[in-house]
Short mmCIF file of C-alpha atoms and ligand atoms in Angstrom, two decimals:
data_model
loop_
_atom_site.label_atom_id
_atom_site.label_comp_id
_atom_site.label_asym_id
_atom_site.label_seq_id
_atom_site.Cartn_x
_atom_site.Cartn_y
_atom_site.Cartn_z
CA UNK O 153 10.92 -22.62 95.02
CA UNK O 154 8.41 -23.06 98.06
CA UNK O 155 9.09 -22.61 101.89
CA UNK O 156 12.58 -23.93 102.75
CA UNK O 157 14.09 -24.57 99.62
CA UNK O 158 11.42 -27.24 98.46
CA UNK O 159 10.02 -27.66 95.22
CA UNK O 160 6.49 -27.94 94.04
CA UNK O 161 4.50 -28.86 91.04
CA UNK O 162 3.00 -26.25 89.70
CA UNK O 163 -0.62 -27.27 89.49
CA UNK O 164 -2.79 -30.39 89.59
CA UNK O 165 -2.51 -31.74 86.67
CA UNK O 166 1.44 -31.33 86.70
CA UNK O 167 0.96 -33.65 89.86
CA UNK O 168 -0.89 -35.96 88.23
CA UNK O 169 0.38 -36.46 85.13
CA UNK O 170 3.59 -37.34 87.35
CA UNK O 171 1.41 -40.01 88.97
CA UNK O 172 0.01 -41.56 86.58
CA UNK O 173 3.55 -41.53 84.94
CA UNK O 174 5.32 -43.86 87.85
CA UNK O 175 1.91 -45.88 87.31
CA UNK O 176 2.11 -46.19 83.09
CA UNK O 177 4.67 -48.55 82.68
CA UNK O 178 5.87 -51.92 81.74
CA UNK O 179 3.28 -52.99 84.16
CA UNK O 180 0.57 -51.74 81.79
CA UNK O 181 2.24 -53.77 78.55
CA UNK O 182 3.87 -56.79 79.58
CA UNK O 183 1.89 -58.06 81.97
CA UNK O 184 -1.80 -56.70 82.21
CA UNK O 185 -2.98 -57.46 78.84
CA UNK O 186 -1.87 -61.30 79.39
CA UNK O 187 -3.70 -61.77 82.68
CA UNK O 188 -6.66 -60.54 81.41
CA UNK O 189 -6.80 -62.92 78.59
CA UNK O 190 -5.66 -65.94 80.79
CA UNK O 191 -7.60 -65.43 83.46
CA UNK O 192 -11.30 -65.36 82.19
CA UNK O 193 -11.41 -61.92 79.98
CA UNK O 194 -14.16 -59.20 81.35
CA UNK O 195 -14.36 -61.49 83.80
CA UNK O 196 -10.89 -60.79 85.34
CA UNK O 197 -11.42 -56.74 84.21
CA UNK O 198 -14.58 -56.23 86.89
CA UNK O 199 -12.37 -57.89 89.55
CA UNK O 200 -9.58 -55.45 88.76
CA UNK O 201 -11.40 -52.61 88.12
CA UNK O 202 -12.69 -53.29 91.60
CA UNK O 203 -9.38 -53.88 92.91
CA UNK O 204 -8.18 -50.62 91.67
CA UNK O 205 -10.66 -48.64 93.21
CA UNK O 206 -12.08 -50.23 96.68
CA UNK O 207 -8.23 -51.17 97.73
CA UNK O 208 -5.62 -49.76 95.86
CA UNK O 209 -7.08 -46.05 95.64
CA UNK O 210 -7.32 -46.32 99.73
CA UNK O 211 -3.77 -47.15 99.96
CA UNK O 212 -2.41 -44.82 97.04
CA UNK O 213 -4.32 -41.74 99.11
CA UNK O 214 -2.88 -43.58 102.52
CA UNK O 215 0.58 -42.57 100.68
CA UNK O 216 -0.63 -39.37 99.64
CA UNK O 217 -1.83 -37.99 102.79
CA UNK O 218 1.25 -39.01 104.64
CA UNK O 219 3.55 -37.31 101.66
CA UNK O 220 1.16 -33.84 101.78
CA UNK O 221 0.72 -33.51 104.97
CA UNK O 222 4.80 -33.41 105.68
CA UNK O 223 5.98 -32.20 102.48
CA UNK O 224 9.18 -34.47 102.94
CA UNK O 225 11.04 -37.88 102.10
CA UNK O 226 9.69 -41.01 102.98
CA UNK O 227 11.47 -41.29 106.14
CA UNK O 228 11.55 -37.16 106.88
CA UNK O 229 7.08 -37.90 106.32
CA UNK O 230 7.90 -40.75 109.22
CA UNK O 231 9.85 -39.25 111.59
CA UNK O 232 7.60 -36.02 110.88
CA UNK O 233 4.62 -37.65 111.90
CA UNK O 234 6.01 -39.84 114.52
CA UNK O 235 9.10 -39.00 115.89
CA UNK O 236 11.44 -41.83 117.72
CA UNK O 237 9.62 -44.66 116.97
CA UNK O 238 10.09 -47.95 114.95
CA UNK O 239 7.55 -45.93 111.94
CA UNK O 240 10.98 -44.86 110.93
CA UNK O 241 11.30 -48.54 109.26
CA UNK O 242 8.72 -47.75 107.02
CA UNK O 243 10.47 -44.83 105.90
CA UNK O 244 13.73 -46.48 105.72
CA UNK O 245 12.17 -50.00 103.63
CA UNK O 246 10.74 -47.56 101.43
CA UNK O 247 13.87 -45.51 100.33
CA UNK O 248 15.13 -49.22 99.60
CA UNK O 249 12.29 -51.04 97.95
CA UNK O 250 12.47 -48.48 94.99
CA UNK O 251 16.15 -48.58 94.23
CA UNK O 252 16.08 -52.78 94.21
CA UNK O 253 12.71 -51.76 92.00
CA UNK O 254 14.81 -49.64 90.13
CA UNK O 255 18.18 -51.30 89.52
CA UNK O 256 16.36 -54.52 87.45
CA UNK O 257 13.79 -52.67 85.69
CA UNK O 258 16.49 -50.48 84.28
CA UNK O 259 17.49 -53.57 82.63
CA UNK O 260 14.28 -54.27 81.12
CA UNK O 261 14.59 -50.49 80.27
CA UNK O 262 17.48 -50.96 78.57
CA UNK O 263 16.50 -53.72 76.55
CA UNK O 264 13.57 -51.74 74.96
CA UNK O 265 16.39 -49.26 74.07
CA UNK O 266 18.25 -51.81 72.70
CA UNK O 267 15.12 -52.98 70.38
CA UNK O 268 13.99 -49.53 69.62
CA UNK O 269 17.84 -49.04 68.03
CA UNK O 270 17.22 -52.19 66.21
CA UNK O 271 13.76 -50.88 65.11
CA UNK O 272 15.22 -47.87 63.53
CA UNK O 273 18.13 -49.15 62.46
CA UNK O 274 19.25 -52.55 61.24
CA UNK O 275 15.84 -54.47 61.84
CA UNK O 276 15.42 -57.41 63.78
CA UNK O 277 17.03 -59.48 61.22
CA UNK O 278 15.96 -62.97 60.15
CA UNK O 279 16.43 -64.78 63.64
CA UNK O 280 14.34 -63.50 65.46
CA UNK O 281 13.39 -66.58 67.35
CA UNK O 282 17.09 -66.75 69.22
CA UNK O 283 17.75 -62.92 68.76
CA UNK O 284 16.45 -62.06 72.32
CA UNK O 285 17.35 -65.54 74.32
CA UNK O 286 21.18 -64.45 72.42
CA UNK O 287 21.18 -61.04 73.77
CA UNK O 288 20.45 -61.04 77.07
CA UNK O 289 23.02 -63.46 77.94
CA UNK O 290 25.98 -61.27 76.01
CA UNK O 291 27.83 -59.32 79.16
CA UNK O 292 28.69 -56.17 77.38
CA UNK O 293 25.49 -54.82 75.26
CA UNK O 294 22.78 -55.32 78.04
CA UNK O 295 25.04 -53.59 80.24
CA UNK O 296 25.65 -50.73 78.13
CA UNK O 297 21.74 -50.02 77.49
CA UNK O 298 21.41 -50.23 81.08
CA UNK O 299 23.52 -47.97 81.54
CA UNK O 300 21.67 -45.78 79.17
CA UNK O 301 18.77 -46.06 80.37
CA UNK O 302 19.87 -45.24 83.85
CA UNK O 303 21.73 -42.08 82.64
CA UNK O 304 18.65 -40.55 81.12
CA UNK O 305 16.99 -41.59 84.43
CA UNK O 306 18.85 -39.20 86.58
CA UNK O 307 19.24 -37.00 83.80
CA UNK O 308 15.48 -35.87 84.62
CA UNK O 309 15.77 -36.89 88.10
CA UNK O 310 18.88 -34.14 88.40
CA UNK O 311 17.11 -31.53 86.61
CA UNK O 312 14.62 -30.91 89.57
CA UNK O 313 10.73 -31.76 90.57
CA UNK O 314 9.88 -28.66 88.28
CA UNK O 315 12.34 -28.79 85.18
CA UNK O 316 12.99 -32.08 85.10
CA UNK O 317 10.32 -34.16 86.14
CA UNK O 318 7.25 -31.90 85.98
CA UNK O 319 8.72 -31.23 82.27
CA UNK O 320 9.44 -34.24 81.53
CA UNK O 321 5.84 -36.30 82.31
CA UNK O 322 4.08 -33.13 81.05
CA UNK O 323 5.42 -34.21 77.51
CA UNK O 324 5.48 -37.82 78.32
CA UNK O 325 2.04 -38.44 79.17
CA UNK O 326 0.59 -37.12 75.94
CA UNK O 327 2.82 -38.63 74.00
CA UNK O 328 2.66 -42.44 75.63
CA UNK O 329 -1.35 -41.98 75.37
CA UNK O 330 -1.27 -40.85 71.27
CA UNK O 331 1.64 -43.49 70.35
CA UNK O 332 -0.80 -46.13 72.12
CA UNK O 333 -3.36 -45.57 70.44
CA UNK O 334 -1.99 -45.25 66.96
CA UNK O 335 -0.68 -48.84 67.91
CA UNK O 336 -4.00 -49.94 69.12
CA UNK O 337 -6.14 -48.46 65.49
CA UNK O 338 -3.11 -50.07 63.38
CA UNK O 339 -3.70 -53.48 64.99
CA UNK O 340 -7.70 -53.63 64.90
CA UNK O 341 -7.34 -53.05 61.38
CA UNK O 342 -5.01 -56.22 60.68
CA UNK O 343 -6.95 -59.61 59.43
CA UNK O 344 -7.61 -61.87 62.02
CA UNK O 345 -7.01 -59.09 65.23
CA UNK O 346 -10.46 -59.93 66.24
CA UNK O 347 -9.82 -62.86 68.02
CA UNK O 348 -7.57 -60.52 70.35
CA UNK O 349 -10.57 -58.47 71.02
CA UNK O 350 -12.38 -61.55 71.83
CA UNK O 351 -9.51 -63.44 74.04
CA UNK O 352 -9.16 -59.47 75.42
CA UNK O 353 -12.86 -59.55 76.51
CA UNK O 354 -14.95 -63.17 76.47
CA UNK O 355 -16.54 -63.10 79.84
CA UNK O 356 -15.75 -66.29 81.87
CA UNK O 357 -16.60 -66.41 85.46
CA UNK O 358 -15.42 -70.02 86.07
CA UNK O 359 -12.20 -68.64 85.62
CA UNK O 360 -12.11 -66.26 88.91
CA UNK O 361 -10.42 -68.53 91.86
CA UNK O 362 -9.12 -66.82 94.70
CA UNK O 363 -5.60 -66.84 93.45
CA UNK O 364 -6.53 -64.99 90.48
CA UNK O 365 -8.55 -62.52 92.70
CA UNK O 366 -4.99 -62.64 94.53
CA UNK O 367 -3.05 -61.83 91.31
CA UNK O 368 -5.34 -58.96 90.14
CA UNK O 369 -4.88 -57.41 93.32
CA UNK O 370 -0.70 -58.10 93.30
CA UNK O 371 -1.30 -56.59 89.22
CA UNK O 372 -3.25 -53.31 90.82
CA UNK O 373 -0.62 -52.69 93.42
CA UNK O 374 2.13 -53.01 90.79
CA UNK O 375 0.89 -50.60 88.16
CA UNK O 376 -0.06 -48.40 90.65
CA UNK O 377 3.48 -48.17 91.98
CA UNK O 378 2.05 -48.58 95.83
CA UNK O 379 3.94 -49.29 98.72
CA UNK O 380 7.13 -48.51 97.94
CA UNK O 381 6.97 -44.38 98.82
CA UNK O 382 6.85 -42.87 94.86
CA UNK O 383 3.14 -41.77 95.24
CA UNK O 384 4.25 -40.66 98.90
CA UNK O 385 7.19 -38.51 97.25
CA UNK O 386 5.53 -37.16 94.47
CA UNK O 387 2.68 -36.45 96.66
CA UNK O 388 4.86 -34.84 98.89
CA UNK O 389 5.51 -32.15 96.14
CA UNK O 390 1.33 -31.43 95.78
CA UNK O 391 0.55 -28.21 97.02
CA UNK O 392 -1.45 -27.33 100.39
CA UNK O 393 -4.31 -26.59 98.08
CA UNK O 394 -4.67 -29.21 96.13
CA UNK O 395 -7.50 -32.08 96.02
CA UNK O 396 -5.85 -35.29 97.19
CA UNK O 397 -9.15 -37.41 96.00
CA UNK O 398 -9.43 -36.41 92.11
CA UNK O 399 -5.21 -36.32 92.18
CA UNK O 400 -6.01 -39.82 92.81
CA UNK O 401 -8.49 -40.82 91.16
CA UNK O 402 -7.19 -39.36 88.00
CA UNK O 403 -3.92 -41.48 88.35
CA UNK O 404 -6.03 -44.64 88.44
CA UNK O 405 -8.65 -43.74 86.17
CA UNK O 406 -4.92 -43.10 83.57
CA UNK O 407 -3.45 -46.10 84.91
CA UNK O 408 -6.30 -48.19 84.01
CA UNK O 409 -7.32 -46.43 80.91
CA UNK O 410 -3.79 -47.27 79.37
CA UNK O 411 -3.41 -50.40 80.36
CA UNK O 412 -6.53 -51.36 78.38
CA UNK O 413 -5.63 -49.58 75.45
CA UNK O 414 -2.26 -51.22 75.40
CA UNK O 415 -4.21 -54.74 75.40
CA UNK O 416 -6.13 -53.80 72.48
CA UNK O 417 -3.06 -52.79 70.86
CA UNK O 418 -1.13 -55.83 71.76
CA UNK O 419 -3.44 -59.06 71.73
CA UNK O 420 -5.34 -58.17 68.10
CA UNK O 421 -1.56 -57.88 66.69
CA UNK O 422 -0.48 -61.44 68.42
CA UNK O 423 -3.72 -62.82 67.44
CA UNK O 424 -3.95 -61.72 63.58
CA UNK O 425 -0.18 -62.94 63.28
CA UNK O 426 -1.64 -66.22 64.41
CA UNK O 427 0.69 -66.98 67.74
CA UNK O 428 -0.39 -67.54 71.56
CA UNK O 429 0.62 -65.03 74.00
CA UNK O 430 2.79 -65.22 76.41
CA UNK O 431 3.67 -62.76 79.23
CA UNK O 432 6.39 -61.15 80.35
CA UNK O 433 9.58 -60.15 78.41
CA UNK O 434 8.83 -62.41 76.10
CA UNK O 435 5.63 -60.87 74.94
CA UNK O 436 7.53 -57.37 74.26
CA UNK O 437 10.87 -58.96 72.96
CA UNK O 438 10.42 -62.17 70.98
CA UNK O 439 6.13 -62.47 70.25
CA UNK O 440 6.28 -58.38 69.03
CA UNK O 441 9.30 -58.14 66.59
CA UNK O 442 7.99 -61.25 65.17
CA UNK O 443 4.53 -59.87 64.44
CA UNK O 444 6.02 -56.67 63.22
CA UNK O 445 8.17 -59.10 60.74
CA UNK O 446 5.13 -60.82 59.76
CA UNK O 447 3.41 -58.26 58.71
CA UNK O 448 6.07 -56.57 57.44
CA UNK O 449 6.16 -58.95 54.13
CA UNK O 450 2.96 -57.28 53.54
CA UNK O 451 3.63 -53.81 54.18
CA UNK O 452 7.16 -53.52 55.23
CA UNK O 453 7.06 -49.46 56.01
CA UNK O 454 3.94 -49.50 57.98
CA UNK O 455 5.07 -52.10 59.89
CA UNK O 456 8.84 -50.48 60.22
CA UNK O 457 7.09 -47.44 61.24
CA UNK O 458 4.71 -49.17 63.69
CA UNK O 459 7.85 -51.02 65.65
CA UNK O 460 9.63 -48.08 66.08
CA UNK O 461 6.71 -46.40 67.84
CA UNK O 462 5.94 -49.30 69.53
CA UNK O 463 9.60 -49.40 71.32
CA UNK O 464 10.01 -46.06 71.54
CA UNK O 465 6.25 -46.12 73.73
CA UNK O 466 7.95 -48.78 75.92
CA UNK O 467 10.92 -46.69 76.54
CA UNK O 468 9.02 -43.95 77.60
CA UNK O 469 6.78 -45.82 79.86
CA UNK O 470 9.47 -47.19 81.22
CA UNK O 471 11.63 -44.18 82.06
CA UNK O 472 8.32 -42.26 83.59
CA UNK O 473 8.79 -44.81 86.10
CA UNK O 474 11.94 -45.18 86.82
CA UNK O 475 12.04 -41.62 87.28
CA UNK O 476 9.68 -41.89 90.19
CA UNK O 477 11.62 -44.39 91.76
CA UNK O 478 15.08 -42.75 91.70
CA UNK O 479 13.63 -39.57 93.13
CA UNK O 480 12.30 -41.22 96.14
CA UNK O 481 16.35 -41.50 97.08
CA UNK O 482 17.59 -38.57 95.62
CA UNK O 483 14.68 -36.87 97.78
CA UNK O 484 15.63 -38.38 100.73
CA UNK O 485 19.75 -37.78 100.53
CA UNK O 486 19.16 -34.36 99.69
CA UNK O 487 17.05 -33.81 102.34
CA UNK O 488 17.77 -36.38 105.21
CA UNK O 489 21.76 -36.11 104.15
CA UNK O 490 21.88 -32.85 103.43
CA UNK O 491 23.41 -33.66 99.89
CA UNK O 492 23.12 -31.50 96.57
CA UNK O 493 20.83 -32.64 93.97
CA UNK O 494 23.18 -33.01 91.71
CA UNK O 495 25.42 -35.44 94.42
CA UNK O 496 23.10 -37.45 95.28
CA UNK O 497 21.49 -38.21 91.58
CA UNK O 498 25.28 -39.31 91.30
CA UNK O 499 24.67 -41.43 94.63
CA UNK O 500 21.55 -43.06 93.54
CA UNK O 501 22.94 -43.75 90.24
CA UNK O 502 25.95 -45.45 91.37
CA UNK O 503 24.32 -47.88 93.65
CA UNK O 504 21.06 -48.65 91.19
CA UNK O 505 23.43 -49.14 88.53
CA UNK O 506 25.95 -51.64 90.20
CA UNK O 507 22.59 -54.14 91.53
CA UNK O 508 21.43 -53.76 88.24
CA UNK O 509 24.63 -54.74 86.46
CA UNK O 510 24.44 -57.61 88.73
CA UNK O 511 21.34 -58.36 87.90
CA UNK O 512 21.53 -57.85 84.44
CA UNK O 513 24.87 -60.06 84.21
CA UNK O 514 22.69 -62.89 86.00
CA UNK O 515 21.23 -63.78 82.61
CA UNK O 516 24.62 -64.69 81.27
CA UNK O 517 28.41 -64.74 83.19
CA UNK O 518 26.22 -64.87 86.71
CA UNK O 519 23.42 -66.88 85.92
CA UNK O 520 24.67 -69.51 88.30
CA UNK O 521 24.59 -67.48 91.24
CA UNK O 522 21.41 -67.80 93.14
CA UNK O 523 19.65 -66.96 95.78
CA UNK O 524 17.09 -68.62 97.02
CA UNK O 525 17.18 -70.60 94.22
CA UNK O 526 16.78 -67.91 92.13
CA UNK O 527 18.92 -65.66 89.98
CA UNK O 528 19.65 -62.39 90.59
CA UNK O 529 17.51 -60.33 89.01
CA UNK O 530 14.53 -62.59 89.65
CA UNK O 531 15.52 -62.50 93.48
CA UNK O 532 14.89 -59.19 92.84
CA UNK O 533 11.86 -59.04 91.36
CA UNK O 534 10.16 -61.36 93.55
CA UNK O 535 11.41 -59.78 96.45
CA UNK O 536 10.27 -56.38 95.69
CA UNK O 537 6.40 -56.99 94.20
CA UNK O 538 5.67 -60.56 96.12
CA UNK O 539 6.92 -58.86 99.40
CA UNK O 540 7.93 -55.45 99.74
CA UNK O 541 5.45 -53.61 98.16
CA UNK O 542 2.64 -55.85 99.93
CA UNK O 543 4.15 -55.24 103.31
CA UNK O 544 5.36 -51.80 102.35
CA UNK O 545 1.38 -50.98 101.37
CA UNK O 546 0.09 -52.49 104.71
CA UNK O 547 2.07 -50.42 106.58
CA UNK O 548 0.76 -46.86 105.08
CA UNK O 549 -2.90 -47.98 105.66
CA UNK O 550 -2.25 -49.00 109.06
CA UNK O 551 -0.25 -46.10 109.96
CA UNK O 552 -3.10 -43.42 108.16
CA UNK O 553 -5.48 -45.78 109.47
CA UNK O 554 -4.51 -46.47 113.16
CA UNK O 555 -1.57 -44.65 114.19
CA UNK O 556 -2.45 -41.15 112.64
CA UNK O 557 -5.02 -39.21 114.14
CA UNK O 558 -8.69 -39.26 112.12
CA UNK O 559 -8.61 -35.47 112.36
CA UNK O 560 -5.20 -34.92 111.10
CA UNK O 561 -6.21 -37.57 108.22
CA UNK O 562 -9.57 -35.68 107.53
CA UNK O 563 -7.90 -32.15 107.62
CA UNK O 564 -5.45 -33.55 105.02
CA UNK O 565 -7.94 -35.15 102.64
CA UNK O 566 -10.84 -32.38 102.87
CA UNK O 567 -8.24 -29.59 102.98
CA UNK O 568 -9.35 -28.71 106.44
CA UNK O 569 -13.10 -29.19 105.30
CA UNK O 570 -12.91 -26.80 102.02
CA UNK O 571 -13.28 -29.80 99.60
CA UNK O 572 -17.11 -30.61 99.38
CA UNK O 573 -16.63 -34.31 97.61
CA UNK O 574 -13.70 -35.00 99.51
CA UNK O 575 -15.91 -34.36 102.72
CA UNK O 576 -18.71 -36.45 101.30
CA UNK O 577 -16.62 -39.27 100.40
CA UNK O 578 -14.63 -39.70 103.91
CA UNK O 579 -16.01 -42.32 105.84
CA UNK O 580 -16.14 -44.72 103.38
CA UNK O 581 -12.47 -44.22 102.57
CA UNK O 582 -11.22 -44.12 106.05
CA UNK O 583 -12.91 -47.34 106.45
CA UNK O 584 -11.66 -48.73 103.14
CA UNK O 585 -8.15 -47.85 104.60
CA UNK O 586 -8.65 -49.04 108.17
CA UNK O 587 -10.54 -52.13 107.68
CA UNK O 588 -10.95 -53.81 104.23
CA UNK O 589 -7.36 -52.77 103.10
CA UNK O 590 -5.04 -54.11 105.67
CA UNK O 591 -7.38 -57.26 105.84
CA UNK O 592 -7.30 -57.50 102.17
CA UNK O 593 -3.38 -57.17 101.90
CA UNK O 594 -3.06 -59.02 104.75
CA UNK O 595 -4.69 -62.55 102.88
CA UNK O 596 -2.71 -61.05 99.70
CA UNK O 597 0.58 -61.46 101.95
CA UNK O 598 -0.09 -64.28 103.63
CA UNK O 599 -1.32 -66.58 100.25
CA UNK O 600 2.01 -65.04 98.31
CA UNK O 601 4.21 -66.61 101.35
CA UNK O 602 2.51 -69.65 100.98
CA UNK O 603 2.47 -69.77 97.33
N1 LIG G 813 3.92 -48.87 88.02
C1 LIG G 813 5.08 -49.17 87.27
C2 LIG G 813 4.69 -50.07 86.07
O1 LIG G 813 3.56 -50.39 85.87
C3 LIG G 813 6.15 -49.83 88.08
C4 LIG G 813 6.54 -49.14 89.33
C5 LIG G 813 6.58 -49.82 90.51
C6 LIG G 813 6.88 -47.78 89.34
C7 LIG G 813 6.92 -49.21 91.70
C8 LIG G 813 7.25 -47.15 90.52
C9 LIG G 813 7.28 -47.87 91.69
O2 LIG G 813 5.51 -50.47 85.31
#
């Protein structure tokens, strides 16, 4: 354990492979590989690739240099760097924003635990149209698997930065990247997958409309996990030594890597089983066990085999996130409460799990209940990537960017002028995060509101 009773990772990869573990996620399977298709193909990839890189790498170092260069919870880094004042919103919104994140996506989590039972066991059986439009709605088994899902959660979470979550994404990472691409190879070599490589990459430029650019750039920020304080946390855990510019880089260059792979896994396989895709839940739940059937007439083992992997990929993905979002409030009760690990995983877990029940009973006994005209747990949803982690992102650029002092935010990124590139590449990051980011999220925010 470091100075004052903090952990570390142990090196840089350990840090980034926990990054890029919050980032890989359902993000990367449910909803990337759809956008790109619908919304004009290599077209849509340039615009995100330059999305990832000329805004959301500014902001996800914005959230690194503010977690480094306090070594403490989102609102400890606030009212570190600027004690008394309103910054200690920030810090408070973004202790919140990842437990709402947390409590529905646990749902979604436990679904895919739900399917990857199914996979292994039983099968899908022969309804699969109505199977996942039945379950959701029951009360009991959703709840149960969210449950689940949330245990093993703060199982890792309760474990510590260095056994349990350094261990854990270590493991992960590898893993996730070899089950992806054993997907991806089985489903170029099914008849008819390449129209998916085709409806995956046909350039078409007529599709790019400023909405689109708008959604690529509400996509980046998603998968990235940005603005809601889990790259500021797990930064926070980087050593004083490390380099904050390849830490990110190499999340994003992961991030992006993965999320293309998992298109090429997932469109050939919709296309060769001759259905359109869809996004969302429905891509993972109802389009994918009915491929897996289809084929399965064929080559019923293979395709067995292949489902299992396939859910057992998602429930990984999944719980590398959700990890990253629980420990942004067991991080800050432990150290703004003064709470045991142990206590406050039991703190976090309790209120995640009792929003997410909510949210995962709003499919069936709650579905009346709305707000805003919505249900539950897409009240939540909304809320949290329309809104908070738009506004949430904003904020970090424009406090690095304006309310931080350039030499304390050059000290931090070039290691007090030690790191060569980092020193290079500077300016044009500062100015990335001072001018073209908060303008940038700024139009993001303002069309979303409208929308
Ligand atoms: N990036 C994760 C995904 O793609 C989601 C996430 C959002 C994780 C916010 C942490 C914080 O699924």
């Amino acid at each position: 354990m470091a100075k004052g009773g903090r952990e570390h990772f142990g090196s840089r990869s350990a840090a980034v492979m926990a990054m890029a573990g919050s980032a890989i996620g359902l993000g990367n399977i449910w909803r990337f590989p759809y956008m790109v298709g619908q919304n004009g193909g290599a077209a849509f990839i340039i615009i995100y690739l330059l999305a990832a890189f000329f805004l959301s790498l500014p902001i996800l170092l914005s959230e690194s240099i503010i977690g480094r260069a306090t070594h403490a919870n989102t609102f400890g880094a606030m009212e570190k760097l600027s004690p008394g004042t309103r910054w200690k919103w920030l810090g408070i919104l973004t202790v919140v924003s990842p437990l709402i994140i947390l409590s529905y996506y646990s749902v979604v989590g436990g679904w895919s635990i739900e399917y990857l039972l199914k996979a292994s066991g039983s099968g899908f059986g022969d309804d699969i149209s109505t199977l996942f439009g039945e379950f959701i709605v029951q009360p009991w088994a959703p709840l149960i698997c969210h449950t689940l899902f949330l245990l093993l959660t703060a199982g890792v979470v309760s474990a510590g930065v260095k056994s349990g979550i350094e261990r854990f994404n270590r493991i992960s990472l590898p893993v996730l990247f070899v089950l992806i691409v054993i997907i991806m190879i089985y489903a170029l070599t099914l008849p008819g997958s390449g129209e998916g490589v085709r409806y995956m990459l046909k350039p078409d430029f007529s599709k790019i409309t400023p909405s689109v650019v708008a959604s690529a750039m509400g996509q980046s920020f998603f998968s990235l996990s940005l603005g809601v304080g889990t790259i500021l946390t797990y930064s926070s855990y980087m050593k004083r030594e490390e380099n904050l510019f390849r830490s990110g880089v190499g999340t994003a260059v992961f991030d992006l890597l993965f999320a293309l792979i998992a298109g090429f896994a997932i469109m050939p396989a919709v296309f060769a089983a001759g259905i359109q895709p869809g996004a969302g839940p429905g891509l993972i739940f109802e389009t994918l066990p009915y491929i897996f059937a289809k084929m399965g007439v064929a080559a019923p083992w293979l395709s067995r085999g292949v489902s299992i992997l396939f859910f057992l990929t998602i429930v990984i993905a999944a719980l590398t996130s959700s990890i990253s979002m629980c420990e942004v409030g067991v991080a800050y009760v432990v150290e703004e409460r003064g709470m045991s690990r142990g206590k406050a995983t039991v703190l976090i877990f309790g209120a995640t799990w009792l929003l997410g029940a909510l949210c995962s009973l709003s499919f069936g006994p709650l579905s009346g209940v709305k707000i805003l005209g919505k249900t539950i747990f897409d009240f939540c949803d909304t809320l949290t990537s329309d809104y908070l982690m738009t506004f949430g992102s904003l904020l970090f650029v424009l406090f690095v960017g304006w309310k931080m002092k350039r030499e304390t935010v050059w000290n931090e990124f070039t290691n007090g002028g030690s790191l060569r590139g980092s020193v290079r590449v500077f300016r044009a990051v500062y100015f990335l995060i001072r001018y073209v980011a908060p303008l940038v999220i700024l139009t993001i925010f303002v069309t979303n509101l409208l929308a």
